């Protein structure tokens, strides 16, 4: 993949037509908001553009995609991926097209295994920050709808400006969205200020059942397979559930075990003092330093033992 | 009170010396952060300045006040109140001095019943936004410590940029704090990303016991008098507990009843479709449209009945 500057990418996009935007698997607010904003901006410049439907788009994000999606990729379409760090995580609907992607726009610093040309800026907290710069460079008019898609992207990828990735640029980009007319409060209410009662009941369950080790440094939570159905939990309700333990004051290593048919799915979230990916690598998984995962075959009790043993072997006194 | 412009206020503050900052009762991040930042800025300009101790300062905010507080008000001190909307809510330590306040700096649009000169800007989401403008106008050098006090003020008064009071100016002020060196992530972690386990247990209790009326439009929660002690809850843990019900999707009228020795303390939080102050006025209390309160003598069951009757009388079908 050849890397371009923002002016070069803007020039490329102004030159072509007939765009299809690809999003990533288990789509979040950043891939959806970025795709929607870029699509809206290209249309505002008179281009044909659409976001490829993703079978995993959830209800929460549908308003940002309204009128922008398509089920088919026309011949000679120019494919643009947004927030897709590698071809293995493109939407299931995009798998057949991933090797034809012309432009990769992303903020992940991972290996690039697809795409002809790209703009990648790991200093951006959200891909949405890049799209905002790009739309301005293209002189695309930014209306309320585009501004709201951008705000969705930027706010959700930063936990409403709480995470360590937030920079002055992030906050200024959000300020610009507000000035372009985004109803940021309405978006905040849906994304950050309310939970469904079912999710609160899951939180209550986890509060009552989470086990603590090493004087509260380690939290180990288990979600039994049947609980999701019992409480009426949807994927939208728990897209951030792996972080539950880290929200408890004093916890630096949060382990979430989700019982699934084939065994246990482990998510580990750590403070900067620990390495989640090392713990998970030891049980056959992987990820980043602060967030990693693994799948363990066998029962949940066995999974518990394995992960706790791994912690002890790495020097954590349980 | 005579109103000044920011340049006029800056000129006044540059002219005088020996400042004491007053904060409000039940102090929050905005009154504390604003007082600390102004104090730091005045000292950076070579002035004597201190924040008057407030017996209600809590542990969470102590780091911002480190080295800045005093227990005594020197003769001929120039008193400045920050974020204090009326003399009735000045800190208990400030009651004796409230009629000697020279400068009132605030963002509340309420009646002014004290202070000689003032700058009041209700369009500011936090008093901290005004202090930032003022320090710049005074050409006070803004270091990391001042920037962190300002970020504390701005972020806490906006629920980390989630509330309806957030403007582009708010987000840009936060961006500036970051650029002045504030470790905004460290502050976010303490203020917005973690709760003590005791507080989570209270949330779990409320999730399991909250009663719903009118198809989930109304949530009625009760905190028994003994529960706080049982769970080891501090005031820092529950400074935002009145909003609990409003965090449940669909709830537009959230009623929190706290059992106290003399009866029940009611807090009501409403969406823009309802008027919390009208509900509370009907039971002898008052407040704002979105947030109001009342104290009811007698048992908690009686308090429940009274507030539900008030809702029904106002037309809410329970």
Tab-separated table of C-alpha atoms in Angstrom, chain B residues 3-305:
chain	number	residue	atom	x	y	z
B	3	UNK	CA	-21.351	43.943	36.052
B	4	UNK	CA	-17.938	44.181	34.428
B	5	UNK	CA	-16.499	42.885	31.161
B	6	UNK	CA	-13.652	40.360	31.215
B	7	UNK	CA	-11.058	43.060	30.323
B	8	UNK	CA	-12.416	45.278	33.108
B	9	UNK	CA	-12.335	42.431	35.631
B	10	UNK	CA	-8.801	41.493	34.547
B	11	UNK	CA	-7.699	45.093	35.001
B	12	UNK	CA	-9.246	45.183	38.514
B	13	UNK	CA	-7.547	41.951	39.550
B	14	UNK	CA	-4.173	43.065	38.209
B	15	UNK	CA	-4.488	46.276	40.227
B	16	UNK	CA	-5.227	44.746	43.663
B	17	UNK	CA	-3.512	42.167	45.862
B	18	UNK	CA	-4.130	39.799	48.793
B	19	UNK	CA	-6.949	37.683	47.359
B	20	UNK	CA	-9.137	35.144	49.127
B	21	UNK	CA	-11.368	32.929	46.970
B	22	UNK	CA	-14.716	31.750	48.327
B	23	UNK	CA	-16.390	28.552	47.114
B	24	UNK	CA	-19.948	27.266	47.450
B	25	UNK	CA	-21.509	24.875	49.906
B	26	UNK	CA	-21.416	21.171	48.929
B	27	UNK	CA	-18.479	22.134	46.696
B	28	UNK	CA	-18.155	20.491	43.291
B	29	UNK	CA	-15.366	20.323	40.744
B	30	UNK	CA	-16.320	23.637	39.171
B	31	UNK	CA	-16.193	25.838	42.286
B	32	UNK	CA	-13.023	24.064	43.479
B	33	UNK	CA	-11.255	23.943	40.117
B	34	UNK	CA	-12.169	27.552	39.339
B	35	UNK	CA	-10.981	28.797	42.739
B	36	UNK	CA	-7.738	26.803	42.498
B	37	UNK	CA	-7.010	27.975	38.930
B	38	UNK	CA	-7.691	31.628	39.720
B	39	UNK	CA	-5.560	31.374	42.857
B	40	UNK	CA	-2.722	29.778	40.900
B	41	UNK	CA	-2.960	32.398	38.159
B	42	UNK	CA	-2.909	35.293	40.639
B	43	UNK	CA	0.115	33.820	42.401
B	44	UNK	CA	1.856	33.380	39.039
B	45	UNK	CA	1.404	37.142	38.578
B	46	UNK	CA	3.141	37.744	41.919
B	47	UNK	CA	-0.009	38.347	43.974
B	48	UNK	CA	-0.800	36.928	47.403
B	49	UNK	CA	-3.784	34.644	46.952
B	50	UNK	CA	-5.418	31.676	48.696
B	51	UNK	CA	-8.607	29.641	48.614
B	52	UNK	CA	-10.597	29.783	51.855
B	53	UNK	CA	-10.876	26.291	53.361
B	54	UNK	CA	-14.365	24.858	53.044
B	55	UNK	CA	-15.347	22.241	55.637
B	56	UNK	CA	-17.111	20.325	52.865
B	57	UNK	CA	-14.123	19.908	50.527
B	58	UNK	CA	-13.907	16.161	49.817
B	59	UNK	CA	-10.909	13.899	49.215
B	60	UNK	CA	-11.529	13.567	45.493
B	61	UNK	CA	-10.774	17.227	44.843
B	62	UNK	CA	-7.926	17.733	47.345
B	63	UNK	CA	-5.127	17.339	44.746
B	64	UNK	CA	-6.310	20.475	42.936
B	65	UNK	CA	-6.186	22.521	46.166
B	66	UNK	CA	-2.758	21.339	47.309
B	67	UNK	CA	-0.800	24.263	48.779
B	68	UNK	CA	-3.490	26.793	47.914
B	69	UNK	CA	-5.856	26.861	50.893
B	70	UNK	CA	-5.971	28.967	54.037
B	71	UNK	CA	-8.067	28.956	57.196
B	72	UNK	CA	-7.954	32.658	57.793
B	73	UNK	CA	-9.057	35.755	55.968
B	74	UNK	CA	-6.469	38.507	56.474
B	75	UNK	CA	-7.640	42.038	57.162
B	76	UNK	CA	-7.940	44.023	53.943
B	77	UNK	CA	-8.157	40.815	51.916
B	78	UNK	CA	-9.921	41.186	48.572
B	79	UNK	CA	-12.658	38.557	48.434
B	80	UNK	CA	-13.592	36.816	45.194
B	81	UNK	CA	-16.435	34.302	44.982
B	82	UNK	CA	-16.350	31.710	42.206
B	83	UNK	CA	-19.364	29.692	41.060
B	84	UNK	CA	-21.409	30.968	44.040
B	85	UNK	CA	-24.886	31.837	42.740
B	86	UNK	CA	-26.253	33.480	45.887
B	87	UNK	CA	-25.054	34.303	49.377
B	88	UNK	CA	-27.195	31.579	50.893
B	89	UNK	CA	-24.997	28.889	49.377
B	90	UNK	CA	-21.536	30.221	50.219
B	91	UNK	CA	-19.401	27.741	52.197
B	92	UNK	CA	-20.081	27.631	55.941
B	93	UNK	CA	-16.571	29.037	56.406
B	94	UNK	CA	-17.448	31.990	54.173
B	95	UNK	CA	-20.745	33.071	55.753
B	96	UNK	CA	-19.133	35.791	57.871
B	97	UNK	CA	-17.377	37.272	54.835
B	98	UNK	CA	-20.017	37.062	52.127
B	99	UNK	CA	-21.106	40.674	52.525
B	100	UNK	CA	-17.520	41.829	51.962
B	101	UNK	CA	-17.119	40.096	48.588
B	102	UNK	CA	-15.605	42.465	46.037
B	103	UNK	CA	-15.789	40.295	42.925
B	104	UNK	CA	-18.365	37.697	41.950
B	105	UNK	CA	-17.379	35.360	39.078
B	106	UNK	CA	-20.133	32.986	38.054
B	107	UNK	CA	-22.020	31.242	35.263
B	108	UNK	CA	-25.364	30.841	37.022
B	109	UNK	CA	-28.143	33.112	35.850
B	110	UNK	CA	-29.732	33.448	39.286
B	111	UNK	CA	-30.437	36.531	41.315
B	112	UNK	CA	-27.382	38.311	42.707
B	113	UNK	CA	-27.766	39.188	46.371
B	114	UNK	CA	-24.136	39.890	47.222
B	115	UNK	CA	-20.916	41.207	45.743
B	116	UNK	CA	-19.798	44.669	44.670
B	117	UNK	CA	-18.603	43.946	41.142
B	118	UNK	CA	-19.042	40.850	39.044
B	119	UNK	CA	-18.741	38.974	35.795
B	120	UNK	CA	-21.618	36.596	35.149
B	121	UNK	CA	-21.930	34.566	31.937
B	122	UNK	CA	-24.762	32.022	31.931
B	123	UNK	CA	-23.687	30.831	28.459
B	124	UNK	CA	-20.558	29.263	29.985
B	125	UNK	CA	-21.080	25.573	30.763
B	126	UNK	CA	-18.681	25.902	33.701
B	127	UNK	CA	-17.263	28.765	35.695
B	128	UNK	CA	-13.905	27.300	34.668
B	129	UNK	CA	-14.458	28.521	31.090
B	130	UNK	CA	-14.706	32.086	32.410
B	131	UNK	CA	-11.595	31.692	34.570
B	132	UNK	CA	-9.648	30.478	31.520
B	133	UNK	CA	-10.674	33.589	29.561
B	134	UNK	CA	-9.858	35.775	32.553
B	135	UNK	CA	-6.394	34.287	33.104
B	136	UNK	CA	-5.590	34.794	29.443
B	137	UNK	CA	-6.817	38.357	29.554
B	138	UNK	CA	-4.613	38.899	32.634
B	139	UNK	CA	-1.717	37.299	30.744
B	140	UNK	CA	-1.199	34.910	33.653
B	141	UNK	CA	1.081	32.028	32.656
B	142	UNK	CA	-0.990	28.824	32.693
B	143	UNK	CA	1.024	25.856	33.923
B	144	UNK	CA	0.092	22.177	34.253
B	145	UNK	CA	-1.399	22.619	37.718
B	146	UNK	CA	-3.623	25.524	36.704
B	147	UNK	CA	-4.625	23.709	33.511
B	148	UNK	CA	-5.630	20.641	35.541
B	149	UNK	CA	-7.748	22.718	37.919
B	150	UNK	CA	-9.465	24.300	34.912
B	151	UNK	CA	-10.004	20.910	33.273
B	152	UNK	CA	-11.444	19.597	36.540
B	153	UNK	CA	-13.898	22.511	36.597
B	154	UNK	CA	-14.952	22.210	32.963
B	155	UNK	CA	-15.149	18.431	32.748
B	156	UNK	CA	-17.043	17.866	35.997
B	157	UNK	CA	-19.665	20.542	35.363
B	158	UNK	CA	-20.441	18.946	31.999
B	159	UNK	CA	-20.365	15.273	33.047
B	160	UNK	CA	-17.263	14.863	30.850
B	161	UNK	CA	-18.842	16.798	27.966
B	162	UNK	CA	-22.066	14.794	27.957
B	163	UNK	CA	-24.582	17.359	29.262
B	164	UNK	CA	-26.764	19.768	27.311
B	165	UNK	CA	-24.725	22.778	28.472
B	166	UNK	CA	-21.676	21.817	26.348
B	167	UNK	CA	-20.803	24.276	23.596
B	168	UNK	CA	-17.980	24.462	21.057
B	169	UNK	CA	-16.329	26.900	23.480
B	170	UNK	CA	-16.439	24.255	26.242
B	171	UNK	CA	-14.707	21.658	24.077
B	172	UNK	CA	-12.103	24.173	22.884
B	173	UNK	CA	-11.413	25.229	26.468
B	174	UNK	CA	-10.770	21.575	27.320
B	175	UNK	CA	-8.481	21.273	24.273
B	176	UNK	CA	-6.542	24.290	25.538
B	177	UNK	CA	-6.186	22.695	29.004
B	178	UNK	CA	-4.714	19.621	27.353
B	179	UNK	CA	-2.243	21.795	25.426
B	180	UNK	CA	-1.301	23.698	28.590
B	181	UNK	CA	-0.153	20.321	29.924
B	182	UNK	CA	-3.128	18.950	31.881
B	183	UNK	CA	-3.064	15.171	32.319
B	184	UNK	CA	-6.710	14.957	31.337
B	185	UNK	CA	-6.742	11.161	31.246
B	186	UNK	CA	-5.633	10.921	34.895
B	187	UNK	CA	-8.448	13.297	35.871
B	188	UNK	CA	-10.988	11.437	33.727
B	189	UNK	CA	-10.034	8.167	35.389
B	190	UNK	CA	-10.756	9.491	38.868
B	191	UNK	CA	-13.848	11.525	37.978
B	192	UNK	CA	-15.584	9.504	35.287
B	193	UNK	CA	-14.128	6.058	34.761
B	194	UNK	CA	-14.136	4.374	38.123
B	195	UNK	CA	-16.508	3.923	41.029
B	196	UNK	CA	-15.740	2.425	44.418
B	197	UNK	CA	-17.176	-1.071	44.858
B	198	UNK	CA	-19.462	0.312	47.600
B	199	UNK	CA	-21.064	2.655	45.068
B	200	UNK	CA	-21.483	-0.165	42.545
B	201	UNK	CA	-23.249	-2.150	45.267
B	202	UNK	CA	-25.600	0.778	45.802
B	203	UNK	CA	-26.245	0.891	42.035
B	204	UNK	CA	-26.967	-2.848	42.125
B	205	UNK	CA	-29.377	-2.342	45.037
B	206	UNK	CA	-31.150	0.457	43.192
B	207	UNK	CA	-31.329	-1.585	39.968
B	208	UNK	CA	-33.012	-4.440	41.814
B	209	UNK	CA	-35.419	-2.283	43.871
B	210	UNK	CA	-36.389	0.692	41.696
B	211	UNK	CA	-40.118	0.732	40.934
B	212	UNK	CA	-41.361	1.766	37.509
B	213	UNK	CA	-44.638	3.462	36.600
B	214	UNK	CA	-46.318	4.616	33.393
B	215	UNK	CA	-44.589	2.026	31.190
B	216	UNK	CA	-41.136	2.885	32.449
B	217	UNK	CA	-41.546	6.660	32.121
B	218	UNK	CA	-41.292	7.125	35.901
B	219	UNK	CA	-38.637	5.513	38.111
B	220	UNK	CA	-38.970	5.671	41.872
B	221	UNK	CA	-35.912	4.674	43.911
B	222	UNK	CA	-35.525	4.567	47.674
B	223	UNK	CA	-32.307	4.598	49.695
B	224	UNK	CA	-33.045	3.368	53.250
B	225	UNK	CA	-31.320	5.283	56.038
B	226	UNK	CA	-29.127	2.359	57.100
B	227	UNK	CA	-27.907	1.374	53.628
B	228	UNK	CA	-25.226	4.048	53.313
B	229	UNK	CA	-23.504	2.833	56.438
B	230	UNK	CA	-24.038	-0.831	55.606
B	231	UNK	CA	-22.275	-0.448	52.264
B	232	UNK	CA	-19.638	2.013	53.495
B	233	UNK	CA	-20.775	4.768	51.152
B	234	UNK	CA	-19.126	8.232	51.357
B	235	UNK	CA	-20.503	11.540	50.038
B	236	UNK	CA	-17.934	11.411	47.189
B	237	UNK	CA	-19.485	8.087	46.159
B	238	UNK	CA	-22.979	9.470	45.750
B	239	UNK	CA	-22.659	13.106	44.740
B	240	UNK	CA	-24.516	12.237	41.517
B	241	UNK	CA	-26.898	9.589	42.866
B	242	UNK	CA	-30.028	11.680	42.263
B	243	UNK	CA	-29.526	11.112	38.542
B	244	UNK	CA	-29.613	7.314	38.848
B	245	UNK	CA	-33.104	6.819	37.410
B	246	UNK	CA	-32.465	9.091	34.435
B	247	UNK	CA	-29.634	6.766	33.351
B	248	UNK	CA	-32.188	4.046	32.601
B	249	UNK	CA	-33.328	4.125	28.955
B	250	UNK	CA	-36.918	5.383	28.690
B	251	UNK	CA	-37.130	7.047	32.098
B	252	UNK	CA	-38.133	10.713	31.895
B	253	UNK	CA	-39.075	11.334	35.520
B	254	UNK	CA	-36.608	9.970	38.065
B	255	UNK	CA	-37.490	10.244	41.735
B	256	UNK	CA	-34.903	9.472	44.402
B	257	UNK	CA	-36.090	9.197	47.996
B	258	UNK	CA	-33.395	9.248	50.654
B	259	UNK	CA	-34.600	8.271	54.090
B	260	UNK	CA	-33.170	10.613	56.718
B	261	UNK	CA	-33.837	11.019	60.441
B	262	UNK	CA	-36.499	13.673	59.949
B	263	UNK	CA	-38.366	11.917	57.113
B	264	UNK	CA	-37.611	11.738	53.410
B	265	UNK	CA	-35.431	13.821	51.095
B	266	UNK	CA	-36.791	13.796	47.568
B	267	UNK	CA	-34.766	14.560	44.461
B	268	UNK	CA	-36.521	14.684	41.103
B	269	UNK	CA	-34.745	14.721	37.733
B	270	UNK	CA	-36.759	15.138	34.550
B	271	UNK	CA	-36.352	15.194	30.778
B	272	UNK	CA	-37.237	18.475	29.014
B	273	UNK	CA	-40.821	17.145	28.663
B	274	UNK	CA	-41.523	17.539	32.400
B	275	UNK	CA	-40.957	20.098	35.141
B	276	UNK	CA	-39.223	18.740	38.228
B	277	UNK	CA	-39.566	22.051	40.091
B	278	UNK	CA	-43.378	22.012	39.714
B	279	UNK	CA	-43.573	18.470	41.181
B	280	UNK	CA	-41.372	19.498	44.103
B	281	UNK	CA	-43.121	22.824	44.678
B	282	UNK	CA	-46.342	20.871	45.220
B	283	UNK	CA	-44.715	19.095	48.176
B	284	UNK	CA	-43.055	22.209	49.578
B	285	UNK	CA	-39.725	22.103	47.738
B	286	UNK	CA	-38.247	23.753	44.679
B	287	UNK	CA	-35.398	23.901	42.195
B	288	UNK	CA	-34.888	23.985	38.458
B	289	UNK	CA	-36.980	22.525	35.625
B	290	UNK	CA	-34.678	19.528	35.155
B	291	UNK	CA	-33.612	19.024	38.770
B	292	UNK	CA	-35.475	19.842	41.968
B	293	UNK	CA	-35.882	18.625	45.527
B	294	UNK	CA	-37.984	18.683	48.652
B	295	UNK	CA	-37.910	17.472	52.232
B	296	UNK	CA	-40.938	15.560	53.466
B	297	UNK	CA	-41.580	14.924	57.138
B	298	UNK	CA	-42.985	11.553	58.132
B	299	UNK	CA	-42.173	8.081	56.913
B	300	UNK	CA	-40.753	7.086	53.545
B	301	UNK	CA	-44.038	5.384	52.568
B	302	UNK	CA	-45.909	8.624	53.148
B	303	UNK	CA	-43.300	10.504	51.091
B	304	UNK	CA	-43.757	7.981	48.250
B	305	UNK	CA	-47.512	8.452	48.286
